Amino acid sequence: MFVVRWDCFSFALVFAVSFILSRAEVCNGGRTSSFVRNDQLSNDMPLDSDVFQVPPGYNAPQQVHITQGDHLGKGVIISWITQDEPGSSLVLYRAENSELKSSAEGIVLTYKYFNYTSGYIHHCTIRDLESDTKYYYEVGIGNTSRQFWFITPPEVGPDVAYTFGLVGDLGQTHDSNRTLTHYELNPAKGQTLLFVGDLSYADAYPFHDNSRWDTWGRFIERNAAYQPWIWTAGNHEIDFLPDIGEVIPFKPYVHRYHVPYKASGSTSPFWYSIKRASAYIIVMSSYSAYGKYTPQYKWLEKEFPKVNRTETPWLIVLMHCPFYSSYVHHYMEGESMRVMYEPWFVEYMVDVVFAGHVHAYERSERISNIAYNVVNGLCTPIRDPSAPVYITIGDGGNLEGLVTEMTEPQPSYSAYREASFGHGILDIKNRTHAHFSWHRNQDGYAVEADSLLLHNRYWTVSEESAVAGM
């Protein structure tokens, strides 16, 4: 616990600094990067690449990855695949400061997709972990067991600092490998990765070759086995192919990537929420029914009012298809969802919305278009201090390449845009401020190609509104 003592000079100084920063935030608009990039398509890495290697030993666990396992961050879902036989679904784990091992038993499942049969997919949830603690965990049997580790987040609280990474539309090309390497070597050191959809791009292959789900799982293991990846489903996870008898959407995705959706009262793994440190993260599904009275709508209608901003000040939304984008490809695909949910984003003062889908980077001003009702002609987004910043970060590096064609002139709501591959870092400082940075692959690891100091909507918007009205 700490006590802050204010005097008149301190308050005036902080107010002046906040005014300057808030002005910088809303006035830095309308820039298109002049960075010249290689926009040639990148092929998927060959199957014999070292990043796809199967771990040695009979039935050795592979494709190990973790995600949050409950609503509060005290649980972890550990997932892996054994190729030859089911083996054991047991996870042994211990805290770094203890020699006492605990165990948890998971489940195992398989699926078939056209002429492909999966390996044995294991999911094990560990609960009631200590906060801010390093844990070692072990999966597999005997000589082929493998050990990894993770660090649990601090207790949920309003001034808990925490750093998130942002990646979307990753795939498994040479550019994908550069993106993941760049993220891993970033000095900011993301502690949890928020993934905004489009994972393996296995659907780019004939019959949606599901062996490319396996190569992707082995590719990301080097990071996803050690820090949670928070999953969002994209269009490349749909895998709906009735011509070959595959009529169940998202089949590979839901079998391989489990999320703690029931912990937030959701009825589907495609929309759910978690708390982590000082953030409340809501995951939405762009490719599930979202109209009025649908299950997703009814869940979101109850979810937004539940967020306690005195406990988790930062309200973050993840989705795949962006509401605002000034790129030609996928232009306005998110418009019907925007009409449905943007009023809630403004009402509940969402701080930032991260999306993918468009294979480029773009950051918006704080704007809204909730006044538009088709007949009133108010169709131009306006500055709105209660609105989120919208960030498109679908620039992971997949085989479809970059989207380079942009609408001209650049809309006033678009603050910065660039067609390059990269990743983002959201560094939450306290309840009032966070720093977002975007890092293009071609730069040094510490270089910020674009950045923004974010002012929390709940804790600072009233002050900014008062300043704006002066």
Coordinates of C-alpha atoms in Angstrom, one line a residue:
M1 CA 0.0 0.0 0.0
F2 CA 1.2 3.5 -0.7
V3 CA 0.0 7.0 0.1
V4 CA 0.2 9.9 -2.4
R5 CA 0.4 13.4 -0.9
W6 CA -0.5 16.3 -3.1
D7 CA 0.3 19.9 -2.8
C8 CA -0.9 22.8 -5.0
F9 CA 2.3 22.9 -7.0
S10 CA 2.3 19.1 -7.6
F11 CA -1.3 19.2 -8.8
A12 CA -0.7 22.1 -11.1
L13 CA 2.4 20.4 -12.6
V14 CA 0.6 17.1 -13.2
F15 CA -2.4 18.9 -14.7
A16 CA -0.2 20.8 -17.1
V17 CA 1.7 17.7 -18.1
S18 CA -1.6 15.8 -18.6
F19 CA -2.9 18.7 -20.8
I20 CA 0.2 18.6 -23.0
L21 CA 0.1 14.8 -23.3
S22 CA -3.6 14.8 -24.1
R23 CA -3.2 17.3 -26.8
A24 CA -0.3 15.3 -28.3
E25 CA -2.5 12.2 -28.2
V26 CA -5.5 13.6 -30.1
C27 CA -3.6 15.9 -32.6
N28 CA -1.0 13.5 -33.9
G29 CA -3.0 12.5 -37.0
G30 CA -3.1 11.8 -40.6
R31 CA 0.4 10.4 -41.3
T32 CA 1.1 7.7 -43.9
S33 CA 4.5 6.2 -43.5
S34 CA 7.0 6.8 -46.3
F35 CA 9.0 3.7 -45.3
V36 CA 9.9 1.6 -48.4
R37 CA 9.5 -2.1 -47.9
N38 CA 9.9 -5.3 -49.9
D39 CA 6.4 -6.2 -50.7
Q40 CA 7.1 -9.5 -52.4
L41 CA 5.2 -12.5 -51.2
S42 CA 6.9 -14.7 -48.7
N43 CA 6.4 -18.4 -49.0
D44 CA 5.8 -20.7 -46.1
M45 CA 9.0 -22.0 -44.6
P46 CA 9.9 -25.5 -46.0
L47 CA 8.9 -28.5 -43.9
D48 CA 12.5 -29.3 -43.0
S49 CA 13.0 -25.9 -41.4
D50 CA 14.5 -26.1 -37.9
V51 CA 11.4 -24.2 -36.5
F52 CA 9.2 -27.2 -37.5
Q53 CA 11.4 -29.9 -36.1
V54 CA 9.6 -32.7 -34.2
P55 CA 11.2 -33.2 -30.7
P56 CA 13.3 -36.3 -30.5
G57 CA 12.0 -39.5 -28.8
Y58 CA 9.0 -41.8 -29.2
N59 CA 5.7 -40.0 -28.7
A60 CA 7.4 -36.9 -27.3
P61 CA 5.0 -34.0 -26.5
Q62 CA 5.0 -31.3 -29.2
Q63 CA 3.2 -28.1 -30.1
V64 CA 3.2 -27.1 -26.4
H65 CA 1.3 -23.9 -25.7
I66 CA -0.4 -22.2 -22.7
T67 CA -3.2 -19.7 -22.2
Q68 CA -5.0 -18.3 -19.2
G69 CA -7.0 -21.0 -17.5
D70 CA -9.5 -19.0 -15.4
H71 CA -11.0 -15.5 -15.2
L72 CA -8.6 -14.0 -12.7
G73 CA -5.2 -15.2 -13.9
K74 CA -4.6 -17.8 -11.2
G75 CA -5.0 -20.7 -13.7
V76 CA -3.2 -21.9 -16.8
I77 CA -4.4 -24.2 -19.6
I78 CA -1.5 -26.3 -20.8
S79 CA -1.9 -27.9 -24.2
W80 CA 0.2 -30.3 -26.3
I81 CA 0.0 -33.1 -28.8
T82 CA 1.4 -36.7 -28.8
Q83 CA 1.6 -38.1 -32.2
D84 CA 1.9 -41.9 -31.8
E85 CA -0.4 -42.8 -28.9
P86 CA -2.3 -40.9 -26.2
G87 CA 0.4 -41.4 -23.5
S88 CA -0.3 -39.4 -20.3
S89 CA -2.4 -36.3 -19.9
L90 CA -0.7 -35.6 -16.5
V91 CA 1.1 -32.3 -15.9
L92 CA 3.7 -32.1 -13.1
Y93 CA 4.4 -28.6 -11.8
R94 CA 6.2 -26.8 -9.0
A95 CA 6.9 -23.3 -7.9
E96 CA 10.5 -22.1 -8.5
N97 CA 11.1 -21.7 -4.8
S98 CA 9.8 -25.2 -3.9
E99 CA 10.9 -28.8 -4.6
L100 CA 7.4 -30.1 -4.0
K101 CA 5.7 -31.2 -7.2
S102 CA 2.0 -31.1 -7.7
S103 CA 0.0 -32.8 -10.5
A104 CA -3.0 -32.1 -12.6
E105 CA -4.8 -34.5 -14.9
G106 CA -6.0 -33.3 -18.3
I107 CA -8.2 -34.5 -21.1
V108 CA -7.2 -36.0 -24.5
L109 CA -9.1 -35.7 -27.8
T110 CA -8.7 -36.2 -31.5
Y111 CA -10.4 -35.1 -34.7
K112 CA -10.6 -35.9 -38.4
Y113 CA -10.6 -33.4 -41.2
F114 CA -11.1 -34.9 -44.7
N115 CA -8.2 -37.3 -45.1
Y116 CA -6.3 -36.0 -42.0
T117 CA -6.4 -37.5 -38.5
S118 CA -4.9 -35.5 -35.7
G119 CA -2.5 -36.6 -33.1
Y120 CA -3.7 -36.9 -29.5
I121 CA -4.5 -33.4 -28.3
H122 CA -4.1 -32.9 -24.5
H123 CA -5.5 -30.0 -22.5
C124 CA -4.8 -29.7 -18.8
T125 CA -6.0 -26.8 -16.6
I126 CA -3.9 -26.0 -13.5
R127 CA -5.8 -23.9 -10.9
D128 CA -5.2 -21.9 -7.7
L129 CA -1.7 -20.9 -8.5
E130 CA 0.2 -18.2 -6.6
S131 CA 0.4 -14.8 -8.1
D132 CA 3.6 -13.4 -9.6
T133 CA 5.4 -16.7 -9.3
K134 CA 7.5 -18.7 -11.7
Y135 CA 6.4 -22.3 -12.2
Y136 CA 8.1 -25.2 -13.9
Y137 CA 5.9 -27.8 -15.6
E138 CA 6.5 -31.1 -17.2
V139 CA 4.6 -33.1 -19.8
G140 CA 5.2 -36.5 -21.3
I141 CA 6.5 -39.8 -19.9
G142 CA 10.0 -41.0 -19.0
N143 CA 12.8 -40.2 -21.3
T144 CA 10.6 -38.2 -23.7
S145 CA 9.1 -35.9 -21.0
R146 CA 9.7 -32.2 -21.6
Q147 CA 10.0 -29.3 -19.1
F148 CA 9.0 -25.7 -19.6
W149 CA 8.1 -22.8 -17.3
F150 CA 5.8 -19.8 -17.1
I151 CA 5.3 -16.8 -14.7
T152 CA 1.8 -16.1 -13.3
P153 CA 0.6 -12.5 -13.4
P154 CA 0.5 -10.3 -10.3
E155 CA -2.7 -10.0 -8.3
V156 CA -5.4 -8.1 -10.1
G157 CA -5.3 -4.5 -9.0
P158 CA -5.7 -0.9 -10.4
D159 CA -2.0 0.1 -10.4
V160 CA -0.4 -3.2 -11.4
A161 CA 2.1 -2.6 -14.2
Y162 CA 2.1 -5.3 -16.9
T163 CA 3.3 -5.7 -20.5
F164 CA 1.3 -7.3 -23.3
G165 CA 2.6 -8.2 -26.8
L166 CA 0.3 -7.9 -29.9
V167 CA 0.5 -10.1 -32.9
G168 CA -2.1 -11.0 -35.6
D169 CA -2.4 -12.9 -38.9
L170 CA 0.9 -14.7 -38.3
G171 CA 1.1 -17.7 -40.5
Q172 CA 4.4 -19.6 -41.0
T173 CA 6.4 -17.8 -43.6
H174 CA 10.0 -16.4 -43.3
D175 CA 8.3 -13.1 -42.4
S176 CA 6.3 -14.8 -39.7
N177 CA 9.6 -16.1 -38.3
R178 CA 11.0 -12.6 -38.3
T179 CA 8.0 -11.2 -36.5
L180 CA 8.1 -13.8 -33.8
T181 CA 11.9 -13.4 -33.4
H182 CA 11.5 -9.6 -33.3
Y183 CA 8.9 -9.9 -30.5
E184 CA 11.0 -12.3 -28.5
L185 CA 14.0 -10.0 -28.6
N186 CA 12.2 -6.8 -27.9
P187 CA 13.7 -5.3 -24.8
A188 CA 10.2 -4.4 -23.6
K189 CA 9.7 -8.1 -22.9
G190 CA 6.0 -8.8 -23.3
Q191 CA 4.7 -11.1 -20.6
T192 CA 1.5 -12.3 -22.3
L193 CA 0.7 -12.2 -26.0
L194 CA -2.7 -11.0 -27.2
F195 CA -3.3 -12.7 -30.6
V196 CA -6.0 -11.1 -32.8
G197 CA -6.7 -14.1 -35.0
D198 CA -5.6 -16.0 -38.2
L199 CA -3.2 -18.5 -36.9
S200 CA -1.7 -21.2 -39.2
Y201 CA -3.2 -20.4 -42.7
A202 CA -3.5 -24.1 -43.2
D203 CA -6.6 -23.3 -45.3
A204 CA -4.4 -21.9 -48.0
Y205 CA -3.5 -25.5 -48.9
P206 CA -5.5 -28.0 -50.9
F207 CA -8.2 -29.5 -48.7
H208 CA -7.1 -27.3 -45.9
D209 CA -4.1 -29.5 -45.2
N210 CA -4.2 -29.9 -41.4
S211 CA -0.6 -31.0 -41.2
R212 CA 0.1 -27.3 -41.5
W213 CA -1.7 -26.8 -38.2
D214 CA 1.0 -29.1 -36.8
T215 CA 3.9 -27.2 -38.3
W216 CA 2.5 -24.0 -37.0
G217 CA 2.1 -25.4 -33.5
R218 CA 5.7 -26.5 -33.4
F219 CA 6.8 -23.1 -34.8
I220 CA 5.2 -21.0 -32.0
E221 CA 6.1 -23.4 -29.2
R222 CA 9.3 -21.6 -28.5
N223 CA 7.3 -18.7 -27.2
A224 CA 3.8 -20.0 -26.5
A225 CA 5.0 -22.7 -24.1
Y226 CA 6.5 -20.1 -21.9
Q227 CA 3.9 -17.2 -21.9
P228 CA 0.2 -17.3 -22.4
W229 CA -1.2 -16.5 -25.8
I230 CA -4.7 -15.1 -25.5
W231 CA -6.6 -16.4 -28.5
T232 CA -9.0 -14.7 -30.9
A233 CA -10.6 -16.6 -33.8
G234 CA -10.2 -15.1 -37.3
N235 CA -11.6 -16.0 -40.7
H236 CA -8.7 -18.4 -41.5
E237 CA -9.9 -20.5 -38.6
I238 CA -13.4 -21.1 -40.0
D239 CA -12.3 -24.2 -42.1
F240 CA -15.8 -24.6 -43.5
L241 CA -15.5 -26.7 -46.7
P242 CA -18.8 -28.5 -47.5
D243 CA -17.5 -29.6 -50.9
I244 CA -15.4 -32.2 -49.1
G245 CA -17.8 -32.9 -46.3
E246 CA -16.4 -30.5 -43.7
V247 CA -19.5 -28.6 -42.5
I248 CA -18.5 -27.9 -38.9
P249 CA -16.9 -24.5 -38.7
F250 CA -13.7 -23.9 -36.7
K251 CA -13.1 -27.7 -36.1
P252 CA -9.3 -27.7 -36.0
Y253 CA -9.2 -24.4 -34.0
V254 CA -11.6 -25.5 -31.2
H255 CA -9.9 -28.9 -30.8
R256 CA -6.4 -27.4 -30.6
Y257 CA -6.8 -24.1 -28.8
H258 CA -8.9 -24.1 -25.6
V259 CA -9.8 -20.9 -23.8
P260 CA -11.5 -20.3 -20.4
Y261 CA -14.7 -19.1 -21.8
K262 CA -17.0 -20.7 -19.2
A263 CA -15.2 -18.8 -16.4
S264 CA -16.8 -15.6 -17.7
G265 CA -20.2 -17.0 -18.3
S266 CA -19.8 -17.3 -22.0
T267 CA -21.5 -20.2 -23.9
S268 CA -18.8 -20.2 -26.6
P269 CA -15.0 -20.3 -26.9
F270 CA -15.2 -17.5 -29.5
W271 CA -16.2 -14.8 -27.1
Y272 CA -15.0 -14.6 -23.5
S273 CA -13.2 -12.3 -21.1
I274 CA -10.3 -12.4 -18.6
K275 CA -8.7 -10.2 -16.0
R276 CA -4.9 -9.9 -16.0
A277 CA -3.0 -7.6 -13.8
S278 CA -4.8 -4.2 -14.2
A279 CA -6.5 -5.1 -17.5
Y280 CA -9.9 -6.4 -18.3
I281 CA -9.8 -8.1 -21.8
I282 CA -12.9 -8.8 -23.8
V283 CA -12.6 -11.1 -26.8
M284 CA -15.2 -10.8 -29.5
S285 CA -16.0 -13.0 -32.5
S286 CA -16.2 -11.3 -35.9
Y287 CA -17.3 -14.6 -37.5
S288 CA -20.0 -15.7 -35.2
A289 CA -23.6 -14.4 -35.1
Y290 CA -23.5 -11.0 -33.3
G291 CA -26.9 -9.5 -34.2
K292 CA -29.4 -8.5 -31.5
Y293 CA -30.5 -11.3 -29.2
T294 CA -27.8 -13.7 -30.5
P295 CA -25.8 -15.5 -27.7
Q296 CA -22.8 -13.2 -28.3
Y297 CA -24.9 -10.1 -28.1
K298 CA -26.6 -11.2 -24.9
W299 CA -23.3 -12.1 -23.3
L300 CA -21.7 -8.8 -24.2
E301 CA -24.8 -6.9 -23.0
K302 CA -24.2 -8.3 -19.6
E303 CA -20.4 -8.3 -19.7
F304 CA -19.6 -4.6 -20.3
P305 CA -21.5 -3.4 -17.2
K306 CA -19.7 -6.0 -15.0
V307 CA -16.3 -4.4 -15.6
N308 CA -15.1 -2.7 -12.4
R309 CA -12.7 0.1 -13.5
T310 CA -11.6 0.7 -9.9
E311 CA -10.2 -2.9 -9.9
T312 CA -9.2 -3.3 -13.6
P313 CA -8.9 0.3 -15.0
W314 CA -7.8 -0.8 -18.5
L315 CA -10.6 -2.1 -20.7
I316 CA -9.2 -3.8 -23.9
V317 CA -11.2 -5.4 -26.7
L318 CA -9.8 -8.0 -29.1
M319 CA -11.5 -8.9 -32.4
H320 CA -10.4 -9.9 -35.8
C321 CA -12.1 -7.7 -38.3
P322 CA -11.4 -4.0 -37.6
F323 CA -14.2 -1.4 -37.3
Y324 CA -12.1 1.3 -38.8
S325 CA -9.5 0.8 -41.6
S326 CA -8.4 3.0 -44.5
Y327 CA -6.9 0.2 -46.5
V328 CA -8.7 -0.9 -49.7
H329 CA -8.6 -4.6 -49.0
H330 CA -11.3 -5.7 -46.5
Y331 CA -12.6 -2.1 -46.6
M332 CA -15.6 -1.6 -44.3
E333 CA -16.1 -5.3 -43.7
G334 CA -16.5 -4.6 -40.0
E335 CA -19.2 -1.9 -40.5
S336 CA -22.3 -3.9 -39.5
M337 CA -20.6 -5.0 -36.3
R338 CA -19.4 -1.5 -35.6
V339 CA -23.0 -0.2 -35.9
M340 CA -24.0 -2.8 -33.3
Y341 CA -21.3 -2.4 -30.7
E342 CA -19.6 1.0 -31.1
P343 CA -22.1 2.7 -28.8
W344 CA -21.2 0.3 -26.0
F345 CA -17.5 0.9 -26.6
V346 CA -18.1 4.6 -26.0
E347 CA -20.6 4.2 -23.2
Y348 CA -18.2 2.0 -21.2
M349 CA -15.1 3.9 -22.2
V350 CA -13.1 1.1 -23.8
D351 CA -9.5 2.2 -23.9
V352 CA -8.2 0.4 -27.0
V353 CA -9.5 -2.0 -29.6
F354 CA -7.0 -4.3 -31.3
A355 CA -7.9 -6.1 -34.5
G356 CA -6.2 -7.9 -37.4
H357 CA -7.5 -9.1 -40.7
V358 CA -5.9 -6.3 -42.7
H359 CA -2.3 -7.2 -43.4
A360 CA -0.8 -3.9 -42.4
Y361 CA -0.6 -1.5 -39.4
E362 CA -2.9 1.4 -38.6
R363 CA -3.7 3.5 -35.6
S364 CA -6.8 5.7 -35.3
E365 CA -7.5 8.8 -33.4
R366 CA -10.1 8.6 -30.6
I367 CA -13.2 8.9 -32.8
S368 CA -16.8 7.6 -32.9
N369 CA -19.6 7.5 -35.5
I370 CA -22.4 6.6 -33.2
A371 CA -24.5 9.6 -34.2
Y372 CA -25.1 8.3 -37.7
N373 CA -28.5 6.7 -38.3
V374 CA -28.6 6.4 -42.1
V375 CA -31.0 9.3 -42.7
N376 CA -29.3 12.1 -40.8
G377 CA -26.2 12.5 -43.0
L378 CA -23.9 12.5 -39.9
C379 CA -21.6 9.9 -41.5
T380 CA -18.2 11.4 -40.7
P381 CA -16.5 10.0 -37.6
I382 CA -15.9 12.7 -35.0
R383 CA -13.3 13.2 -32.2
D384 CA -14.7 11.6 -29.1
P385 CA -12.7 11.5 -25.8
S386 CA -14.8 8.6 -24.5
A387 CA -14.0 6.5 -27.6
P388 CA -11.2 3.9 -27.9
V389 CA -8.2 4.1 -30.0
Y390 CA -8.5 1.5 -32.8
I391 CA -5.3 -0.3 -33.7
T392 CA -5.1 -2.7 -36.7
I393 CA -2.2 -5.1 -36.3
G394 CA -2.8 -7.8 -38.8
D395 CA 0.9 -7.6 -39.9
G396 CA 2.3 -10.9 -38.6
G397 CA 3.8 -12.0 -41.9
N398 CA 1.6 -14.7 -43.5
L399 CA 1.8 -16.0 -47.1
E400 CA -0.9 -13.7 -48.4
G401 CA 1.5 -10.8 -48.0
L402 CA 1.0 -7.2 -47.2
V403 CA -1.9 -5.0 -48.1
T404 CA -0.4 -1.9 -49.6
E405 CA -3.3 -0.1 -51.4
M406 CA -4.8 2.7 -49.2
T407 CA -7.8 4.9 -49.6
E408 CA -6.8 8.5 -50.5
P409 CA -6.8 11.0 -49.1
Q410 CA -6.1 9.6 -45.7
P411 CA -9.2 9.9 -43.5
S412 CA -8.9 12.3 -40.6
Y413 CA -9.6 9.5 -38.2
S414 CA -6.4 7.7 -39.3
A415 CA -3.5 8.8 -37.2
Y416 CA -0.8 6.6 -38.7
R417 CA -0.7 3.8 -41.2
E418 CA 2.0 1.7 -42.8
A419 CA 2.1 -1.5 -44.8
S420 CA 4.9 -3.4 -43.0
F421 CA 5.2 -6.5 -41.0
G422 CA 5.7 -6.2 -37.2
H423 CA 4.3 -6.5 -33.7
G424 CA 3.0 -4.3 -30.9
I425 CA 3.7 -3.8 -27.3
L426 CA 1.2 -2.5 -24.7
D427 CA 3.1 -1.5 -21.6
I428 CA 0.6 -0.6 -18.8
K429 CA 2.3 1.7 -16.3
N430 CA -0.5 2.4 -13.7
R431 CA -4.2 3.1 -13.7
T432 CA -3.9 6.3 -15.7
H433 CA -1.2 5.7 -18.3
A434 CA 0.0 3.1 -20.7
H435 CA 2.5 3.2 -23.6
F436 CA 1.8 1.5 -26.9
S437 CA 4.5 1.0 -29.5
W438 CA 4.6 -0.7 -32.9
H439 CA 7.8 -2.3 -34.1
R440 CA 8.4 -3.1 -37.7
N441 CA 10.5 -6.2 -38.5
Q442 CA 13.2 -4.3 -40.5
D443 CA 14.2 -2.1 -37.5
G444 CA 16.4 -2.8 -34.5
Y445 CA 14.7 -4.6 -31.6
A446 CA 14.3 -1.4 -29.5
V447 CA 13.1 0.9 -32.3
E448 CA 9.5 2.2 -32.1
A449 CA 8.2 2.9 -35.6
D450 CA 5.0 4.3 -34.1
S451 CA 4.1 5.0 -30.5
L452 CA 1.4 6.6 -28.3
L453 CA 0.9 7.4 -24.7
L454 CA -2.5 6.2 -23.8
H455 CA -4.6 8.0 -21.2
N456 CA -7.0 5.7 -19.4
R457 CA -10.6 6.5 -20.4
Y458 CA -12.1 5.9 -17.0
W459 CA -9.5 7.7 -14.9
T460 CA -8.6 10.7 -17.2
V461 CA -11.4 11.2 -19.7
S462 CA -13.4 13.6 -17.5
E463 CA -10.3 15.8 -17.0
E464 CA -9.5 15.8 -20.7
S465 CA -13.1 16.7 -21.6
A466 CA -12.9 19.6 -19.2
V467 CA -9.7 20.8 -20.8
A468 CA -11.1 20.4 -24.3
G469 CA -14.0 22.6 -23.3
M470 CA -11.9 25.4 -22.0

